[in-house]
Short mmCIF file of C-alpha atoms in Angstrom, two decimals:
data_model
loop_
_atom_site.label_atom_id
_atom_site.label_comp_id
_atom_site.label_asym_id
_atom_site.label_seq_id
_atom_site.Cartn_x
_atom_site.Cartn_y
_atom_site.Cartn_z
CA MET A 562 -22.66 53.71 -124.76
CA ARG A 563 -20.40 56.22 -123.13
CA ALA A 564 -16.88 55.05 -122.07
CA ILE A 565 -15.73 55.80 -118.56
CA TYR A 566 -12.04 56.66 -118.01
CA LYS A 567 -10.41 56.63 -114.58
CA VAL A 568 -7.82 59.35 -114.21
CA PRO A 569 -5.51 58.88 -111.19
CA PHE A 570 -4.80 62.00 -109.21
CA THR A 571 -3.30 62.93 -105.88
CA CYS A 572 -5.34 64.89 -103.48
CA VAL A 573 -3.28 67.44 -101.60
CA SER A 574 -4.98 69.00 -98.67
CA PRO A 575 -4.28 72.56 -97.56
CA CYS A 576 -2.98 71.17 -94.27
CA THR A 577 -0.30 69.23 -96.11
CA MET A 578 0.84 72.30 -98.01
CA ALA A 579 0.93 74.52 -94.96
CA CYS A 580 2.40 72.21 -92.32
CA PRO A 581 6.21 72.14 -92.51
CA PHE A 582 6.64 69.07 -90.28
CA LEU A 583 5.13 66.46 -92.64
CA ASN A 584 7.30 64.29 -94.88
CA ASP A 585 5.81 65.35 -98.24
CA VAL A 586 5.65 69.11 -98.22
CA LEU A 587 4.76 70.93 -101.41
CA ASP A 588 4.88 74.48 -100.20
CA GLU A 589 8.29 76.14 -100.72
CA GLU A 590 7.76 78.44 -97.75
CA ALA A 591 7.08 75.43 -95.56
CA LEU A 592 10.37 73.89 -96.68
CA ILE A 593 12.24 77.07 -95.73
CA PHE A 594 10.48 77.12 -92.37
CA ARG A 595 11.41 73.51 -91.69
CA HIS A 596 15.04 74.09 -92.61
CA ALA A 597 15.27 77.11 -90.31
CA PHE A 598 14.15 75.08 -87.27
CA LYS A 599 16.02 71.90 -88.11
CA ARG A 600 18.38 70.68 -85.38
CA GLU A 601 21.41 68.60 -86.16
CA ARG A 602 21.61 65.39 -84.16
CA VAL A 603 24.85 64.98 -82.23
CA PHE A 604 26.07 61.41 -81.89
CA ARG A 605 28.56 61.13 -79.03
CA ASP A 606 31.13 58.39 -78.87
CA ARG A 607 29.96 56.50 -75.82
CA SER A 608 33.21 54.56 -75.69
CA ASP A 609 35.06 57.84 -74.98
CA PRO A 610 34.09 59.15 -71.52
CA LEU A 611 35.83 62.47 -72.16
CA ALA A 612 33.26 63.28 -74.83
CA PHE A 613 30.63 63.93 -72.14
CA PRO A 614 30.23 67.01 -69.92
CA ASP A 615 31.53 67.09 -66.34
CA GLU A 616 28.03 66.76 -64.86
CA TYR A 617 27.52 63.42 -66.62
CA LEU A 618 31.02 62.18 -65.73
CA HIS A 619 30.64 63.09 -62.06
CA GLU A 620 27.28 61.35 -61.86
CA ARG A 621 28.57 58.23 -63.60
CA TYR A 622 32.20 57.98 -62.44
CA GLN A 623 32.44 60.45 -59.52
CA PHE A 624 35.18 62.19 -61.51
CA THR A 625 35.30 65.26 -63.70
CA GLY A 626 37.03 65.31 -67.07
CA ASP A 627 40.22 66.72 -65.54
CA GLY A 628 40.21 63.98 -62.90
CA ILE A 629 39.97 61.26 -65.53
CA ARG A 630 42.75 62.86 -67.58
CA TYR A 631 44.96 62.99 -64.50
CA CYS A 632 44.31 59.30 -63.71
CA VAL A 633 45.09 58.33 -67.31
CA ALA A 634 48.37 60.25 -67.14
CA LEU A 635 49.31 58.58 -63.86
CA ARG A 636 48.65 55.18 -65.43
CA PHE A 637 50.97 56.09 -68.29
CA PHE A 638 53.72 57.27 -65.93
CA ARG A 639 53.33 54.24 -63.65
CA SER A 640 53.18 51.53 -66.32
CA GLY A 641 55.80 52.92 -68.69
CA MET A 642 53.84 51.54 -71.65
CA PHE A 643 53.28 53.11 -75.05
CA LEU A 644 50.43 55.53 -75.65
CA TYR A 645 48.66 52.90 -77.75
CA ALA A 646 48.76 50.35 -74.93
CA VAL A 647 47.39 52.78 -72.35
CA GLY A 648 44.72 53.95 -74.79
CA HIS A 649 43.65 50.37 -75.49
CA ALA A 650 43.29 49.66 -71.76
CA GLU A 651 41.34 52.86 -71.12
CA ILE A 652 39.38 52.75 -74.44
CA LEU A 653 40.86 56.06 -75.55
CA ASN A 654 42.71 56.95 -78.72
CA LYS A 655 46.39 57.86 -78.89
CA GLY A 656 45.75 61.58 -79.34
CA THR A 657 43.60 61.74 -76.21
CA ILE A 658 46.24 59.93 -74.15
CA CYS A 659 48.94 62.27 -75.45
CA ARG A 660 46.92 65.35 -74.49
CA CYS A 661 46.20 63.89 -71.03
CA VAL A 662 49.88 63.21 -70.38
CA ARG A 663 50.95 66.62 -71.66
CA SER A 664 48.32 68.43 -69.61
CA ALA A 665 48.99 66.50 -66.40
CA PHE A 666 52.78 66.75 -66.64
CA GLY A 667 52.92 70.36 -67.78
CA THR A 668 50.30 71.98 -65.58
CA GLN A 669 49.48 69.69 -62.68
CA ILE A 670 52.79 67.96 -61.93
CA LEU A 671 55.45 70.49 -62.86
CA GLY A 672 53.26 73.37 -61.78
CA THR A 673 52.58 72.04 -58.28
CA HIS A 674 55.58 69.92 -57.28
CA LEU A 675 57.25 72.84 -55.51
CA TYR A 676 54.09 73.36 -53.47
CA TYR A 677 53.76 69.75 -52.32
CA ILE A 678 57.44 68.70 -52.22
CA ARG A 679 59.37 71.21 -50.15
CA TRP A 680 61.76 71.16 -47.27
CA PRO A 681 60.17 71.88 -43.88
CA GLN A 682 60.59 75.44 -42.64
CA LYS A 683 59.66 74.85 -39.01
CA ASN A 684 62.29 72.28 -38.09
CA VAL A 685 61.38 72.20 -34.41
CA LEU A 686 57.85 71.01 -35.11
CA HIS A 687 59.06 68.20 -37.37
CA GLN A 688 61.65 67.13 -34.80
CA ARG A 689 58.90 66.91 -32.19
CA ASP A 690 56.81 64.71 -34.48
CA PHE A 691 59.71 62.30 -34.97
CA TYR A 692 60.50 62.34 -31.26
CA LYS A 693 56.98 61.15 -30.46
CA ILE A 694 57.57 57.93 -32.41
CA ALA A 695 60.47 56.41 -30.46
CA ALA A 696 62.03 59.29 -28.47
CA PHE A 697 64.76 59.75 -31.11
CA PRO A 698 65.81 63.41 -30.84
CA ASN A 699 66.71 66.01 -33.42
CA VAL A 700 65.42 64.12 -36.49
CA ILE A 701 64.14 66.09 -39.46
CA GLY A 702 63.59 63.33 -42.03
CA ALA A 703 63.97 59.69 -43.05
CA LEU A 704 66.13 58.99 -46.11
CA ASP A 705 66.09 56.16 -48.62
CA CYS A 706 66.38 55.36 -52.32
CA THR A 707 64.16 53.27 -54.56
CA GLN A 708 64.65 51.77 -58.01
CA ILE A 709 62.05 52.97 -60.54
CA HIS A 710 61.70 50.54 -63.43
CA ILE A 711 62.21 52.02 -66.91
CA LYS A 712 62.39 50.68 -70.44
CA ARG A 713 65.74 49.67 -71.79
CA PRO A 714 67.33 52.85 -73.13
CA SER A 715 69.39 52.97 -76.29
CA GLY A 716 72.89 54.33 -76.63
CA ALA A 717 76.34 53.70 -75.26
CA HIS A 718 75.32 54.26 -71.61
CA GLU A 719 72.56 51.66 -71.57
CA GLY A 720 74.45 49.52 -69.05
CA ASP A 721 74.55 52.35 -66.50
CA ASN A 722 70.82 51.95 -65.96
CA VAL A 723 71.05 48.28 -64.94
CA ASN A 724 70.84 48.01 -61.16
CA ARG A 725 72.04 45.28 -58.82
CA LYS A 726 68.78 43.36 -59.42
CA SER A 727 69.56 43.19 -63.14
CA PHE A 728 66.78 45.39 -64.54
CA HIS A 729 66.84 48.88 -66.01
CA SER A 730 65.88 51.65 -63.63
CA ILE A 731 66.67 55.07 -62.23
CA ASN A 732 67.72 55.43 -58.61
CA VAL A 733 65.37 57.94 -56.95
CA GLN A 734 66.22 59.38 -53.53
CA MET A 735 63.38 60.59 -51.31
CA ILE A 736 63.15 62.14 -47.85
CA CYS A 737 59.91 62.18 -45.88
CA ASP A 738 58.81 63.60 -42.55
CA ALA A 739 57.04 61.93 -39.62
CA ALA A 740 53.69 62.16 -41.45
CA CYS A 741 55.16 60.29 -44.46
CA ILE A 742 54.99 63.46 -46.57
CA ILE A 743 57.79 63.72 -49.14
CA THR A 744 59.96 66.76 -48.49
CA ASN A 745 62.82 66.19 -50.96
CA VAL A 746 63.30 64.21 -54.18
CA GLU A 747 66.44 63.51 -56.22
CA ALA A 748 65.53 61.72 -59.48
CA LYS A 749 68.37 62.02 -61.99
CA TRP A 750 70.69 59.06 -61.36
CA PRO A 751 70.83 55.74 -63.27
CA GLY A 752 70.07 52.52 -61.44
CA SER A 753 73.68 51.39 -61.14
CA ILE A 754 74.64 54.35 -58.92
CA HIS A 755 74.85 53.53 -55.20
CA ASP A 756 72.50 55.18 -52.73
CA SER A 757 75.38 56.73 -50.80
CA ARG A 758 76.74 58.47 -53.88
CA VAL A 759 73.31 59.82 -54.76
CA PHE A 760 73.07 61.40 -51.32
CA ARG A 761 76.60 62.82 -51.33
CA SER A 762 75.94 64.54 -54.65
CA SER A 763 72.55 65.94 -53.66
CA THR A 764 71.87 69.54 -52.73
CA ILE A 765 70.34 68.61 -49.39
CA SER A 766 73.56 66.83 -48.37
CA GLN A 767 75.59 69.95 -49.08
CA ARG A 768 73.17 72.11 -47.09
CA LEU A 769 73.32 69.75 -44.12
CA SER A 770 77.12 69.48 -44.25
CA GLN A 771 77.40 73.27 -44.19
CA GLY A 772 75.35 73.41 -40.98
CA GLU A 773 72.32 75.09 -42.50
CA PHE A 774 69.99 72.87 -40.44
CA SER A 775 70.53 71.88 -36.82
CA ALA A 776 69.01 68.43 -37.34
CA VAL A 777 69.85 64.97 -38.67
CA LEU A 778 68.52 62.47 -41.17
CA LEU A 779 68.06 58.76 -40.60
CA GLY A 780 69.31 56.32 -43.22
CA ASP A 781 69.94 52.60 -43.54
CA LYS A 782 73.28 50.84 -43.30
CA GLY A 783 73.95 51.43 -47.00
CA TYR A 784 74.88 55.05 -46.24
CA ALA A 785 78.05 56.30 -44.62
CA CYS A 786 77.44 57.60 -41.11
CA GLU A 787 77.86 61.36 -40.83
CA THR A 788 77.17 63.95 -38.18
CA TYR A 789 74.02 64.90 -40.08
CA LEU A 790 73.13 61.37 -41.29
CA LEU A 791 72.77 58.66 -38.67
CA THR A 792 72.76 54.97 -39.62
CA PRO A 793 72.22 51.84 -37.48
CA LEU A 794 75.15 50.17 -35.75
CA ALA A 795 76.48 47.12 -37.58
CA ASP A 796 77.08 44.99 -34.46
CA PRO A 797 75.41 46.40 -31.32
CA GLN A 798 76.79 44.90 -28.12
CA THR A 799 75.56 46.90 -25.17
CA ALA A 800 72.00 47.63 -24.14
CA ALA A 801 72.44 51.27 -25.10
CA GLN A 802 73.57 50.31 -28.60
CA GLN A 803 70.67 47.93 -29.02
CA GLY A 804 68.30 50.61 -27.78
CA TYR A 805 69.75 53.03 -30.32
CA ASN A 806 69.20 50.58 -33.16
CA LEU A 807 65.65 49.89 -32.00
CA ALA A 808 64.76 53.58 -31.76
CA HIS A 809 66.42 54.19 -35.13
CA ALA A 810 64.42 51.40 -36.81
CA ARG A 811 61.10 52.48 -35.29
CA THR A 812 61.60 56.13 -36.18
CA ARG A 813 62.73 55.47 -39.72
CA ALA A 814 60.03 52.90 -40.41
#
């Protein structure tokens, strides 16, 4: 009686050897062919919107990458928080926030502030715009200061930055025209400095006092009244004085 032995074997078809896109390829040339046409998969961080192209960002957020970077930088400037805190709120890492702030401040803010914030050249046109508000003549701008909150600075002059409302700030002076467009900014004084001193030390005050412009500014009662800076009357008695204060308030507001 003849014994029967079963020998296991693997049947490899010619298709398997020749096709480079199957899992078990035995042909060396097929392996080389597969490797040549292999594409690396790119896994994007979907939590980072700046990892996507501008077409995707505009479709999803109606912003390009530069627009998002600019908004992130403005949030950092406005909040005064650390880079980590802003990054946590915007789901961005610290390095991305740092690059956004550096790009926005270096190229978009410093590079364009002289274009957007500049003193009017055609004074007559600006005076006409102010005159249309409350018939107050010869006005070229409205003046005021605002306290910008900052973190508590270190050093011996820390107390100079505490304003009359008992928080740390810088006193920023701004002048705007009838269209509420800022034409002059003075942002270098600590919060404890009075508005009147900020104006007296500014370049625009010196130019007005020297008669460079045949126009006046309107300020509140915290400023000293000058020939080029008109303030409201402290105690108006006559109808003309009350009319002056009313026109002054309407124009400056």
